PDB file of N, CA and C in Angstrom:
ATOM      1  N   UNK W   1      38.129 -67.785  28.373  1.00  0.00           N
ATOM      2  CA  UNK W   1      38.627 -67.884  27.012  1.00  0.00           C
ATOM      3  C   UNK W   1      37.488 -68.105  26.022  1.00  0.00           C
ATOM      4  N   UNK W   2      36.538 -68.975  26.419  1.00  0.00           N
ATOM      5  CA  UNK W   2      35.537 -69.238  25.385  1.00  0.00           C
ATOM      6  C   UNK W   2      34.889 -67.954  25.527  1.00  0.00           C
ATOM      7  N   UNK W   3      34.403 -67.280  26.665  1.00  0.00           N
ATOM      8  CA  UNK W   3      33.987 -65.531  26.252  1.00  0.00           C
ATOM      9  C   UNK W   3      34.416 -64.640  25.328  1.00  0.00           C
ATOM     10  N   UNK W   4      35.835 -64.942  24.883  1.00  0.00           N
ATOM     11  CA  UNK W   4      36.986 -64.017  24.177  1.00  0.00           C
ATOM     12  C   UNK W   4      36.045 -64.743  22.835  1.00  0.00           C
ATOM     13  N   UNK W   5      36.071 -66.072  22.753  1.00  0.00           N
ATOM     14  CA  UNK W   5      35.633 -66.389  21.084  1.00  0.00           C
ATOM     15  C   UNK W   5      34.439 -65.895  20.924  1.00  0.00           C
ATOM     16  N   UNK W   6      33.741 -66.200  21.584  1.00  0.00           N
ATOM     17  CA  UNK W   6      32.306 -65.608  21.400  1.00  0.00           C
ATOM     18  C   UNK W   6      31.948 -63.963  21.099  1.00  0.00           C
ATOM     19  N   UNK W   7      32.567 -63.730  21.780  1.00  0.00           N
ATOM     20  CA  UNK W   7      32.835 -62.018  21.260  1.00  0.00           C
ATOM     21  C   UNK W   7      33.237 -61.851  19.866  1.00  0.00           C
ATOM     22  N   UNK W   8      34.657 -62.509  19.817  1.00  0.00           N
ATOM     23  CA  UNK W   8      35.529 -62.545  18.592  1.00  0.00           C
ATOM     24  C   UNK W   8      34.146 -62.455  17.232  1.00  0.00           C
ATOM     25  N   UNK W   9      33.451 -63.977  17.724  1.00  0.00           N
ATOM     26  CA  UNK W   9      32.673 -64.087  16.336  1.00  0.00           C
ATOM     27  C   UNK W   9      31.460 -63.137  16.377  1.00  0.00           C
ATOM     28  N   UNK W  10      30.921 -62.534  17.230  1.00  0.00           N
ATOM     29  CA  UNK W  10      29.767 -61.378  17.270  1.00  0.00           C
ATOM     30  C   UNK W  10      30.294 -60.022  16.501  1.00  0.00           C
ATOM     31  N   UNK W  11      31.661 -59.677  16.703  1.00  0.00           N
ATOM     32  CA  UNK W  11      32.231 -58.982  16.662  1.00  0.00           C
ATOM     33  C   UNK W  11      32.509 -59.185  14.969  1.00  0.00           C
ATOM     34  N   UNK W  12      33.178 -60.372  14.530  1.00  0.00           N
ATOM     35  CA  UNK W  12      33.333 -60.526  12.700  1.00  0.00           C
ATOM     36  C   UNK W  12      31.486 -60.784  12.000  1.00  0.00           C
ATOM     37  N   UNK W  13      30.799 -61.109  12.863  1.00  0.00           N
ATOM     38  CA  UNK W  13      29.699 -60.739  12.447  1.00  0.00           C
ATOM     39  C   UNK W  13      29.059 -59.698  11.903  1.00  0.00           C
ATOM     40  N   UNK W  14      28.960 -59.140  13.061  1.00  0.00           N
ATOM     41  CA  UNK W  14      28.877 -57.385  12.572  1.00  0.00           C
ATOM     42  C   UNK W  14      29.443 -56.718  11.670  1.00  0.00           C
ATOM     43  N   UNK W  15      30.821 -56.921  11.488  1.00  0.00           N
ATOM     44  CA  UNK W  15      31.513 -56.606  10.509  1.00  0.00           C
ATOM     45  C   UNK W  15      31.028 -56.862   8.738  1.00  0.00           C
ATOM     46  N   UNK W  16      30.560 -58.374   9.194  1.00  0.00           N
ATOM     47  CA  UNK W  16      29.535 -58.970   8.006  1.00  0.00           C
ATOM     48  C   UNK W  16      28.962 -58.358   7.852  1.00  0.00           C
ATOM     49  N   UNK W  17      27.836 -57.982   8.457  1.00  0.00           N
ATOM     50  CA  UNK W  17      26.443 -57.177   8.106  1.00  0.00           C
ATOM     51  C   UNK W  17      26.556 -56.099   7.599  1.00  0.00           C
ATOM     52  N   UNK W  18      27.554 -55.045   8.307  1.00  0.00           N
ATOM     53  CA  UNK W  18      27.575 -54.103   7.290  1.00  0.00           C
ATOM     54  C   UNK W  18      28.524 -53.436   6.277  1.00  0.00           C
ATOM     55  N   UNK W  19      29.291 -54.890   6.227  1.00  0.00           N
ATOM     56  CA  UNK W  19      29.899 -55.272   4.524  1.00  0.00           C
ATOM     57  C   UNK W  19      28.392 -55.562   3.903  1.00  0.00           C
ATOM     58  N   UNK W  20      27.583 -56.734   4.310  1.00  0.00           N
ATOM     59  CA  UNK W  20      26.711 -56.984   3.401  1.00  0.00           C
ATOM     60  C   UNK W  20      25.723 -55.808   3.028  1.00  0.00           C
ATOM     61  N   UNK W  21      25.501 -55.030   3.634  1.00  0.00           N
ATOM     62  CA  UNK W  21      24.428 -53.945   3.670  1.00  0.00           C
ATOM     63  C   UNK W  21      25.077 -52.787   3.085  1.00  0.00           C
ATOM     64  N   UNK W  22      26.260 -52.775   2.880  1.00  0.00           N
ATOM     65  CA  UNK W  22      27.058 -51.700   1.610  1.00  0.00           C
ATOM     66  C   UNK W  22      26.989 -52.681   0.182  1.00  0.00           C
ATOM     67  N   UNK W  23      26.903 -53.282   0.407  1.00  0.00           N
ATOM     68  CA  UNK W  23      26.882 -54.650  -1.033  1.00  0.00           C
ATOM     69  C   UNK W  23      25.515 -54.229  -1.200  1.00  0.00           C
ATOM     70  N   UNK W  24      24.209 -54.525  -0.931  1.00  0.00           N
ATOM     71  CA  UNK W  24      23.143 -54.477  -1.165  1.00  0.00           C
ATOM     72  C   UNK W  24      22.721 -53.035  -1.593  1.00  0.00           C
ATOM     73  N   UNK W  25      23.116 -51.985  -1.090  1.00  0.00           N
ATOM     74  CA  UNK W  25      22.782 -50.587  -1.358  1.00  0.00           C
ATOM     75  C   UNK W  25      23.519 -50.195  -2.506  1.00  0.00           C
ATOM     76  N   UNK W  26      24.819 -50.790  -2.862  1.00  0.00           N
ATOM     77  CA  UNK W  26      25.245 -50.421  -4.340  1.00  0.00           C
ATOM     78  C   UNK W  26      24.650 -51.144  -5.067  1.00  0.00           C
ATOM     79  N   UNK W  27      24.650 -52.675  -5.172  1.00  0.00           N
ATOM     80  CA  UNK W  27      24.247 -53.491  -5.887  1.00  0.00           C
ATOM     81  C   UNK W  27      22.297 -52.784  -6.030  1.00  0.00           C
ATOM     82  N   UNK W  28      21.109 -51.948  -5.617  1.00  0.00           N
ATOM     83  CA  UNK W  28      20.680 -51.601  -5.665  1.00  0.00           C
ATOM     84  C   UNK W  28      20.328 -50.219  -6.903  1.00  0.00           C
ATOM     85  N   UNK W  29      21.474 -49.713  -6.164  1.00  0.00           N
ATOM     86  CA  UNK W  29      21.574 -48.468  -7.005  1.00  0.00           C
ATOM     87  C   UNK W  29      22.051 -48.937  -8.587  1.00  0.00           C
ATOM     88  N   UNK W  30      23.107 -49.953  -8.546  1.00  0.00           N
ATOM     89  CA  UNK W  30      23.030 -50.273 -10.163  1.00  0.00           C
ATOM     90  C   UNK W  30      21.849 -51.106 -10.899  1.00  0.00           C
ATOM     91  N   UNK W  31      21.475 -51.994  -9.771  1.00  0.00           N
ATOM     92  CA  UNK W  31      20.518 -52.459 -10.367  1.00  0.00           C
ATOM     93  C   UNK W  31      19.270 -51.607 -11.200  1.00  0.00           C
ATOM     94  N   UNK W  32      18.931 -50.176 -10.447  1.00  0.00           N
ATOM     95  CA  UNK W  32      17.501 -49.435 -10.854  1.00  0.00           C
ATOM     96  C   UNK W  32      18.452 -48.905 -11.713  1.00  0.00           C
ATOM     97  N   UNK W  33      19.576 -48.374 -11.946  1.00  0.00           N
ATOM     98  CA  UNK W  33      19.989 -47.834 -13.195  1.00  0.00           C
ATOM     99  C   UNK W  33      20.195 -48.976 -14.533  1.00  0.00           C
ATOM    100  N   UNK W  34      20.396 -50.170 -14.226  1.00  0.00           N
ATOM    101  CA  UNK W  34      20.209 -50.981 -15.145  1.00  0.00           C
ATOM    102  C   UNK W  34      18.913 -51.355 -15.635  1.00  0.00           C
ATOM    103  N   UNK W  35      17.957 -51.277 -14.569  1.00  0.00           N
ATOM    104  CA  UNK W  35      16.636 -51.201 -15.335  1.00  0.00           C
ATOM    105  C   UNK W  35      15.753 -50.185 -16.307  1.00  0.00           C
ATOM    106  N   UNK W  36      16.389 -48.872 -15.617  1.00  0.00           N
ATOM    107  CA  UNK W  36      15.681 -47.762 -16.382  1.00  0.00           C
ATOM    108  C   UNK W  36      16.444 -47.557 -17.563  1.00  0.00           C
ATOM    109  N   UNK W  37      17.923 -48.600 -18.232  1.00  0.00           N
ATOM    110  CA  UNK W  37      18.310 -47.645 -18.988  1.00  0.00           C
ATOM    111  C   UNK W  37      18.057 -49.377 -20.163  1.00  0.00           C
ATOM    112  N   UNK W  38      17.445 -50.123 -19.373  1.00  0.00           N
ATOM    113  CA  UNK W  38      17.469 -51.598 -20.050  1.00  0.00           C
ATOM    114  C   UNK W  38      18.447 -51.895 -20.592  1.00  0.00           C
ATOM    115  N   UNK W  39      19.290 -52.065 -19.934  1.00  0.00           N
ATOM    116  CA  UNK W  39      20.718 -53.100 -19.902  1.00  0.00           C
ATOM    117  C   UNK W  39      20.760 -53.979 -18.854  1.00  0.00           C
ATOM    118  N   UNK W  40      19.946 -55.015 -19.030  1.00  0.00           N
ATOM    119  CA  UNK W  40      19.770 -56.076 -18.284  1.00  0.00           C
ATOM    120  C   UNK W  40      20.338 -57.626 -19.401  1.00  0.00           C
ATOM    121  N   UNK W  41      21.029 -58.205 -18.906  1.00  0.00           N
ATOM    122  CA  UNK W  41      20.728 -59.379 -19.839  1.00  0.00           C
ATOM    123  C   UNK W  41      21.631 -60.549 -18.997  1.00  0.00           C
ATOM    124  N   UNK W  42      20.602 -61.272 -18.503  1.00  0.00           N
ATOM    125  CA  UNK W  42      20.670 -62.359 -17.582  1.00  0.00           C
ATOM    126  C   UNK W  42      21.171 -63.378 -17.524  1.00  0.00           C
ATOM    127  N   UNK W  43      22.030 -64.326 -16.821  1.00  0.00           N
ATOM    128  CA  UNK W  43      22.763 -65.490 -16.860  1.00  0.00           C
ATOM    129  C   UNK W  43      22.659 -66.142 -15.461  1.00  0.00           C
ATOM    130  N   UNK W  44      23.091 -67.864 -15.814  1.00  0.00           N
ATOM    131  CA  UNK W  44      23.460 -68.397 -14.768  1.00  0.00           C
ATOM    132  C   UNK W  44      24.605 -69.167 -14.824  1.00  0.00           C
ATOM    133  N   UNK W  45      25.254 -69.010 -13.354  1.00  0.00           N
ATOM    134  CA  UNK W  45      26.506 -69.516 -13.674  1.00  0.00           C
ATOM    135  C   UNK W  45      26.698 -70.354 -12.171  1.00  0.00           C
ATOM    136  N   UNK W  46      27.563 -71.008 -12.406  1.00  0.00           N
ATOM    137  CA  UNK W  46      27.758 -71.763 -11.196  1.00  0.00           C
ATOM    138  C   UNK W  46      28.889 -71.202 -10.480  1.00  0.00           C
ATOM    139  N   UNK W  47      28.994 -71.208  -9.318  1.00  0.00           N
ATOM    140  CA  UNK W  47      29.707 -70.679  -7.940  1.00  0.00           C
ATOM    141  C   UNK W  47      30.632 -71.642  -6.928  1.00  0.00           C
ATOM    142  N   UNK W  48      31.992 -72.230  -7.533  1.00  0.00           N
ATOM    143  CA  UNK W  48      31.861 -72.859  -6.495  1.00  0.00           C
ATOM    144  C   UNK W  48      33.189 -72.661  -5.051  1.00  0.00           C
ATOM    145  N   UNK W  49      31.731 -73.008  -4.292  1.00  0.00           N
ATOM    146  CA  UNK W  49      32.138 -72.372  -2.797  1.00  0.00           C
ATOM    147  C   UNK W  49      33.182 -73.253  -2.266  1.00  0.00           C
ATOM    148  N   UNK W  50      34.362 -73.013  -1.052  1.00  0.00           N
ATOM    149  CA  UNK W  50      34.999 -73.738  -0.573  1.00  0.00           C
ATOM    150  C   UNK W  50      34.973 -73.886   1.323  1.00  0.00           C
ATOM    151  N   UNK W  51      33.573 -72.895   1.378  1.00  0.00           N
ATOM    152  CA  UNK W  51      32.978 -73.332   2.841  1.00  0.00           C
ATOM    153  C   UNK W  51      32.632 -74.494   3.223  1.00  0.00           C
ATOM    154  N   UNK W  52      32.309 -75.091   4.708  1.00  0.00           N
ATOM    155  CA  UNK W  52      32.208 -76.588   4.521  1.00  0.00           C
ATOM    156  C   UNK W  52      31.124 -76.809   5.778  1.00  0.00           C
ATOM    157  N   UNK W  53      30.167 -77.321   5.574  1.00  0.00           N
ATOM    158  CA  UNK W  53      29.353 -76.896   6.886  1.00  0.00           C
ATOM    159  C   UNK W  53      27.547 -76.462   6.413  1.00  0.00           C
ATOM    160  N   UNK W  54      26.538 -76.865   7.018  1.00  0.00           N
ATOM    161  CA  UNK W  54      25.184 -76.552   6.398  1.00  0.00           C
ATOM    162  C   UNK W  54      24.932 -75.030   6.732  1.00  0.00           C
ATOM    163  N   UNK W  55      25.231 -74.855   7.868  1.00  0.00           N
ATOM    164  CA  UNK W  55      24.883 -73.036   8.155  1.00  0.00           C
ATOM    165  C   UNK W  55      25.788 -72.281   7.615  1.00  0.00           C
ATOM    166  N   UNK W  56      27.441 -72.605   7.434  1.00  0.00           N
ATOM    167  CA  UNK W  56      27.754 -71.304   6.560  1.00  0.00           C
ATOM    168  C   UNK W  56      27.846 -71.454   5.103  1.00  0.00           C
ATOM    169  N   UNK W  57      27.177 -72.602   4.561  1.00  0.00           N
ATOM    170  CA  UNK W  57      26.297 -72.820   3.335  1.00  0.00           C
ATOM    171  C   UNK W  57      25.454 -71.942   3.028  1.00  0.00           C
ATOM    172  N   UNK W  58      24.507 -72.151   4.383  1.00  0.00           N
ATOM    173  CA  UNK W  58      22.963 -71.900   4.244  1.00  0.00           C
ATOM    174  C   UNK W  58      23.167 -69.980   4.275  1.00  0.00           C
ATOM    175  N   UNK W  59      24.048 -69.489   5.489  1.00  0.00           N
ATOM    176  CA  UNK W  59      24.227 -68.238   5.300  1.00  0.00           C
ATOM    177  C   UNK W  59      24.950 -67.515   3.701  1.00  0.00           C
ATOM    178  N   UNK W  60      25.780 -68.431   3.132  1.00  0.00           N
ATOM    179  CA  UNK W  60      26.235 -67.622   2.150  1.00  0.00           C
ATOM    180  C   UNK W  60      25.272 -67.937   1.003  1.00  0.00           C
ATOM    181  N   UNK W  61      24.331 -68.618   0.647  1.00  0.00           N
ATOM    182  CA  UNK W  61      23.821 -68.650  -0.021  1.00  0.00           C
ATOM    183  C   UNK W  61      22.637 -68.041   0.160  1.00  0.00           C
ATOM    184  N   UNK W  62      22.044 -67.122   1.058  1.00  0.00           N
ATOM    185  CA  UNK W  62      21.138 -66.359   1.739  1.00  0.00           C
ATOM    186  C   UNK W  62      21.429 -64.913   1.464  1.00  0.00           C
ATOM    187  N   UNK W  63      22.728 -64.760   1.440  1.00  0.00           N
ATOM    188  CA  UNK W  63      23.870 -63.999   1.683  1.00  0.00           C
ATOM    189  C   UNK W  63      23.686 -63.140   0.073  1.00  0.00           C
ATOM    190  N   UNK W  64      23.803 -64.140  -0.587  1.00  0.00           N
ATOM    191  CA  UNK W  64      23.694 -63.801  -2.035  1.00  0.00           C
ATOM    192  C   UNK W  64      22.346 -63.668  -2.643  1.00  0.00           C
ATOM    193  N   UNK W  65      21.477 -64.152  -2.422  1.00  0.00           N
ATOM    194  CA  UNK W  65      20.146 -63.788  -2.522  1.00  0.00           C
ATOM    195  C   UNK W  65      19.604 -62.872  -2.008  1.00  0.00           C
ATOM    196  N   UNK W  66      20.300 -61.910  -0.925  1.00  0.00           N
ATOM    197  CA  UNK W  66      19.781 -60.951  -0.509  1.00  0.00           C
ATOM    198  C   UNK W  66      20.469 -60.018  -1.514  1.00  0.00           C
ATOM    199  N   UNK W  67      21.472 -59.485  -2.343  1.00  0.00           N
ATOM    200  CA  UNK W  67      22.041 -58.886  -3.188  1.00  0.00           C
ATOM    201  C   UNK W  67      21.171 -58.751  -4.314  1.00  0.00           C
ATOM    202  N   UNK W  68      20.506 -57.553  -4.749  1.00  0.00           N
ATOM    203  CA  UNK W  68      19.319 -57.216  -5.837  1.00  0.00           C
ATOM    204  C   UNK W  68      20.536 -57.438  -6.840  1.00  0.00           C
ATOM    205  N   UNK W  69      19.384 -58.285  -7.759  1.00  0.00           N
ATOM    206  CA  UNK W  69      20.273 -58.950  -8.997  1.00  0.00           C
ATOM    207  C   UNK W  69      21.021 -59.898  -9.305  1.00  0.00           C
ATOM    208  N   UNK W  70      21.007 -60.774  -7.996  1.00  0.00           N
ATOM    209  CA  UNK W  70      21.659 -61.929  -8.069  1.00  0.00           C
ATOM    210  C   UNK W  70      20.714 -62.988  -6.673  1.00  0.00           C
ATOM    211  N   UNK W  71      20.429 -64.288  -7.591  1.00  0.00           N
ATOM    212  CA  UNK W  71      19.139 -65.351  -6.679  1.00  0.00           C
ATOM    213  C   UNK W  71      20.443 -66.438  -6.874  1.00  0.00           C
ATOM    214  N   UNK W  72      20.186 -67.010  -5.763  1.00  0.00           N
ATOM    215  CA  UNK W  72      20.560 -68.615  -5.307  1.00  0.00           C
ATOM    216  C   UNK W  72      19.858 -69.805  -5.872  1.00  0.00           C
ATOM    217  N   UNK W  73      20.048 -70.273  -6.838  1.00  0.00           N
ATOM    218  CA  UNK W  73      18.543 -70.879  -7.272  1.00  0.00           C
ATOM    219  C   UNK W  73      18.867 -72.489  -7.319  1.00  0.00           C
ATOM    220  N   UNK W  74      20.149 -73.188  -6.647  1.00  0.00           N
ATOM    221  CA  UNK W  74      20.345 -74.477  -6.080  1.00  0.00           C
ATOM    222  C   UNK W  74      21.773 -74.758  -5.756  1.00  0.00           C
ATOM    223  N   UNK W  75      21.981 -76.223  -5.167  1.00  0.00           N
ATOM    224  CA  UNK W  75      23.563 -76.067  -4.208  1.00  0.00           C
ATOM    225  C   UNK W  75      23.148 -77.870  -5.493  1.00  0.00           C
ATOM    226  N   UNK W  76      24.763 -77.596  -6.259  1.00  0.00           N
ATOM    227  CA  UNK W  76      24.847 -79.289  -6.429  1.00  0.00           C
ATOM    228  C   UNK W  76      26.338 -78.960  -6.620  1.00  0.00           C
ATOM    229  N   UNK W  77      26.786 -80.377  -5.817  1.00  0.00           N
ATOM    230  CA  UNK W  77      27.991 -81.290  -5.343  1.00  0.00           C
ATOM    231  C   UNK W  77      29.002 -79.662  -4.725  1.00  0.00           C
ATOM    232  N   UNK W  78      29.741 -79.019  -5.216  1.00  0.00           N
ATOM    233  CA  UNK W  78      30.455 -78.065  -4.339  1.00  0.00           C
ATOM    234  C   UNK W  78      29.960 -76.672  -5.143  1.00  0.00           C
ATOM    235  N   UNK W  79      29.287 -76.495  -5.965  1.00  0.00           N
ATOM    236  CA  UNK W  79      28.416 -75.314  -7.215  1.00  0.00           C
ATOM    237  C   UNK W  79      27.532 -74.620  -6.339  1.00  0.00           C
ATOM    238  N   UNK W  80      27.418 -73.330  -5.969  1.00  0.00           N
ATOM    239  CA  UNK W  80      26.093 -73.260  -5.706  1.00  0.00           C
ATOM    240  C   UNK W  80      25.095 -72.311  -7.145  1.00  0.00           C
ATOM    241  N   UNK W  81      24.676 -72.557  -7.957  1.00  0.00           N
ATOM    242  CA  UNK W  81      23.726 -72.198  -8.643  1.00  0.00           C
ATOM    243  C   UNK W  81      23.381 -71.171  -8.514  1.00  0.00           C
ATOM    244  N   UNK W  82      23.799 -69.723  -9.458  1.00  0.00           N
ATOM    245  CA  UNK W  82      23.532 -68.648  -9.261  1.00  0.00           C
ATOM    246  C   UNK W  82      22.834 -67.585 -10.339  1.00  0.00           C
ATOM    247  N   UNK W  83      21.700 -67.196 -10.486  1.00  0.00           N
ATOM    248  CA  UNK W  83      21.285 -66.747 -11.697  1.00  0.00           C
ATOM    249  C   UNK W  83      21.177 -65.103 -11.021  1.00  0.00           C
ATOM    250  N   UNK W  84      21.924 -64.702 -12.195  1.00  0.00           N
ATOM    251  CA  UNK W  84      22.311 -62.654 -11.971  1.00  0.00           C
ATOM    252  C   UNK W  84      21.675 -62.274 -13.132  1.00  0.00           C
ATOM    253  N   UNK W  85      21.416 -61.338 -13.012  1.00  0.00           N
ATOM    254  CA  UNK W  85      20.581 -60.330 -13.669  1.00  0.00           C
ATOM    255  C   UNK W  85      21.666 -59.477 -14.644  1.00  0.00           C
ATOM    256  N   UNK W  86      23.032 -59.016 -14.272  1.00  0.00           N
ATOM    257  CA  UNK W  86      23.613 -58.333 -14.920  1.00  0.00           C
ATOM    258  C   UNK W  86      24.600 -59.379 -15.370  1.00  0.00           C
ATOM    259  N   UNK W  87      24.609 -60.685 -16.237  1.00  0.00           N
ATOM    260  CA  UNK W  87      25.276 -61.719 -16.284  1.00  0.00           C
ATOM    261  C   UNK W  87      26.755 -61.074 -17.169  1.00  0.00           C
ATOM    262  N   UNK W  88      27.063 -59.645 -17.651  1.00  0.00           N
ATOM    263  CA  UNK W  88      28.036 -59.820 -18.143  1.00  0.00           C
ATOM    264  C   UNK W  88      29.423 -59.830 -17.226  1.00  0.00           C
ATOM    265  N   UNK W  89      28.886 -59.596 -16.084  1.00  0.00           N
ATOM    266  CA  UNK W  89      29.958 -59.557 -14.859  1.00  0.00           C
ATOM    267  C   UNK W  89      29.953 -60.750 -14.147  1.00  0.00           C
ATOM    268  N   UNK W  90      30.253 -61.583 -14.765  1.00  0.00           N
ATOM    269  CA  UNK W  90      30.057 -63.154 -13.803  1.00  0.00           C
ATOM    270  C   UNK W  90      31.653 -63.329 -13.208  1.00  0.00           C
ATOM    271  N   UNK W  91      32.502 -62.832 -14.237  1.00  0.00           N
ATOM    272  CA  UNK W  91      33.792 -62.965 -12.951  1.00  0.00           C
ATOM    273  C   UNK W  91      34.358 -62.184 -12.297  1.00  0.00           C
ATOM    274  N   UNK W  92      33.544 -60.910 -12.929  1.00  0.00           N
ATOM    275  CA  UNK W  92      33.679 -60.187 -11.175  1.00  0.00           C
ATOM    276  C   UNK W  92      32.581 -60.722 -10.758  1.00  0.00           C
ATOM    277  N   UNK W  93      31.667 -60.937 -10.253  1.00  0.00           N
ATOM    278  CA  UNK W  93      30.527 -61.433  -9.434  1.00  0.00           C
ATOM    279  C   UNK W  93      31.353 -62.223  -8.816  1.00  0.00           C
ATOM    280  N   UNK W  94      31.730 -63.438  -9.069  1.00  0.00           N
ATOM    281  CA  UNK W  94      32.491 -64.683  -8.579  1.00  0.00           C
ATOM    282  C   UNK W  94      33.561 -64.502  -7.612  1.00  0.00           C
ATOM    283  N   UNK W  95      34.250 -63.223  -8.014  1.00  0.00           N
ATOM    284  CA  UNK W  95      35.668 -63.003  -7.493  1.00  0.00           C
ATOM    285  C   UNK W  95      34.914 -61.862  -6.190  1.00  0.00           C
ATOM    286  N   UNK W  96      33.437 -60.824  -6.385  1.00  0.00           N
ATOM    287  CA  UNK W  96      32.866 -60.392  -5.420  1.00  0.00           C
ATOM    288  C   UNK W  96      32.041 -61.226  -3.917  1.00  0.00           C
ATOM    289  N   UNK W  97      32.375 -62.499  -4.517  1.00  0.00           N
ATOM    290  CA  UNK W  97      31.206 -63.728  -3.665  1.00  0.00           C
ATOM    291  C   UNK W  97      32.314 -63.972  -2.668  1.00  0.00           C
ATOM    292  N   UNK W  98      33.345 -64.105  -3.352  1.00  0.00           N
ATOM    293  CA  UNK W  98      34.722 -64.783  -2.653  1.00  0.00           C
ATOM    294  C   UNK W  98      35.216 -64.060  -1.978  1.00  0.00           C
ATOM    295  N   UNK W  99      35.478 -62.958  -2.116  1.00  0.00           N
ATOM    296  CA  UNK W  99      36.436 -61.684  -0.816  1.00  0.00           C
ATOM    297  C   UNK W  99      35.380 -61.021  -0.435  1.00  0.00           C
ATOM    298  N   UNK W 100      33.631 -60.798  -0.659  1.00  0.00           N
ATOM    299  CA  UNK W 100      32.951 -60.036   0.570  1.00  0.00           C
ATOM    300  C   UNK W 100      32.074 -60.616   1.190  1.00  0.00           C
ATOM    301  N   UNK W 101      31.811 -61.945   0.422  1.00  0.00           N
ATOM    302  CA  UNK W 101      30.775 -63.143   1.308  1.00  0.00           C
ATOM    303  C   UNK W 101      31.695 -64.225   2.047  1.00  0.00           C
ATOM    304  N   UNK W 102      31.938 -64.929   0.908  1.00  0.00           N
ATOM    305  CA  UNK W 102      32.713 -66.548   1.240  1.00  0.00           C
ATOM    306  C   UNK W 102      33.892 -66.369   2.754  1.00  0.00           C
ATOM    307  N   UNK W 103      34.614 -65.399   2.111  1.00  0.00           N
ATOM    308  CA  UNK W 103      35.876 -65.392   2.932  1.00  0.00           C
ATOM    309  C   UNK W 103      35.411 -65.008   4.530  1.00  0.00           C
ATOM    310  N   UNK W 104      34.713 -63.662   4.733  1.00  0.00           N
ATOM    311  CA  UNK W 104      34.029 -62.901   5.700  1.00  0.00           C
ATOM    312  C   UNK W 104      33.209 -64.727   6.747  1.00  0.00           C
ATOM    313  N   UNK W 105      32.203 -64.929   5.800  1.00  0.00           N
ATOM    314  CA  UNK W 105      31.773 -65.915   6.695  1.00  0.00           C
ATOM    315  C   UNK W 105      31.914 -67.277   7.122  1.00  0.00           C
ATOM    316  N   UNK W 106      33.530 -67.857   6.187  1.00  0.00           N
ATOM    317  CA  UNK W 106      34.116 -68.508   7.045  1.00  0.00           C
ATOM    318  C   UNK W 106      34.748 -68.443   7.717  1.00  0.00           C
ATOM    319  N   UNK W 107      35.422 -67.058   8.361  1.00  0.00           N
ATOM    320  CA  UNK W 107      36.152 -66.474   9.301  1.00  0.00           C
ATOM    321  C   UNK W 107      35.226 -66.674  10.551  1.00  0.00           C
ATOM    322  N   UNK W 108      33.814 -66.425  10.653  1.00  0.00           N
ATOM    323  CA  UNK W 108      32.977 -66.573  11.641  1.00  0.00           C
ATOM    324  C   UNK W 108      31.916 -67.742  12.282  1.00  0.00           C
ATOM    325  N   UNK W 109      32.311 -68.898  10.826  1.00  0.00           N
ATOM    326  CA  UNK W 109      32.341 -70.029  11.210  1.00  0.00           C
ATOM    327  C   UNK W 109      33.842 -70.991  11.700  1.00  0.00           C
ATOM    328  N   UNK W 110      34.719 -70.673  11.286  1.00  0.00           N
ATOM    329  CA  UNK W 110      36.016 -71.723  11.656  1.00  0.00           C
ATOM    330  C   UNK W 110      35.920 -71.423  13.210  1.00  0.00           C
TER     331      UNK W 110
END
């Protein structure tokens, strides 16, 4: 049975990665079009997460720093500190953190 979980979570892992690695390749492609056409204008906003735990902390906030155009730049009390590059989308950003990061990698921590 513990073989079955262990699979289980290798298995929603993967799934992670290349959710995250379609996130990063769009979030890419808008990013160089936001630069070449200079529509950039930057914000920070706070994030707050309802994961519970230092590694799927540490992963979702890794998670999001790997996304061109958006840095992790501190964790206070349940906030994690997020400065984006394209700040006029902060609640979609927020509502993107929550159904393709947050949710995904507490499924593979619980």
């Amino acid at each position: 049975m513990k073989a079955l979980l262990i699979i289980k979570k290798v298995f929603l892992f993967c799934l992670f990665l290349g959710s995250l690695n379609r996130l990063v390749f769009l979030s890419s492609l808008k990013m160089t079009r936001d630069c070449l056409v200079g529509d950039v204008k930057d914000q920070v906003i706070y994030y707050p997460f309802e994961v519970r735990g230092e590694w799927p902390l540490f992963v979702l906030a890794q998670a999001i720093t790997l996304i061109p155009g958006k840095v992790t730049v501190d964790q206070q009390g349940g906030h994690l500190l997020v400065h984006l590059v394209r700040g006029l989308e902060a609640e979609a950003t927020i509502k993107e953190i929550k159904t393709k990061l947050e949710e995904p990698i507490a499924r593979i921590f619980a």
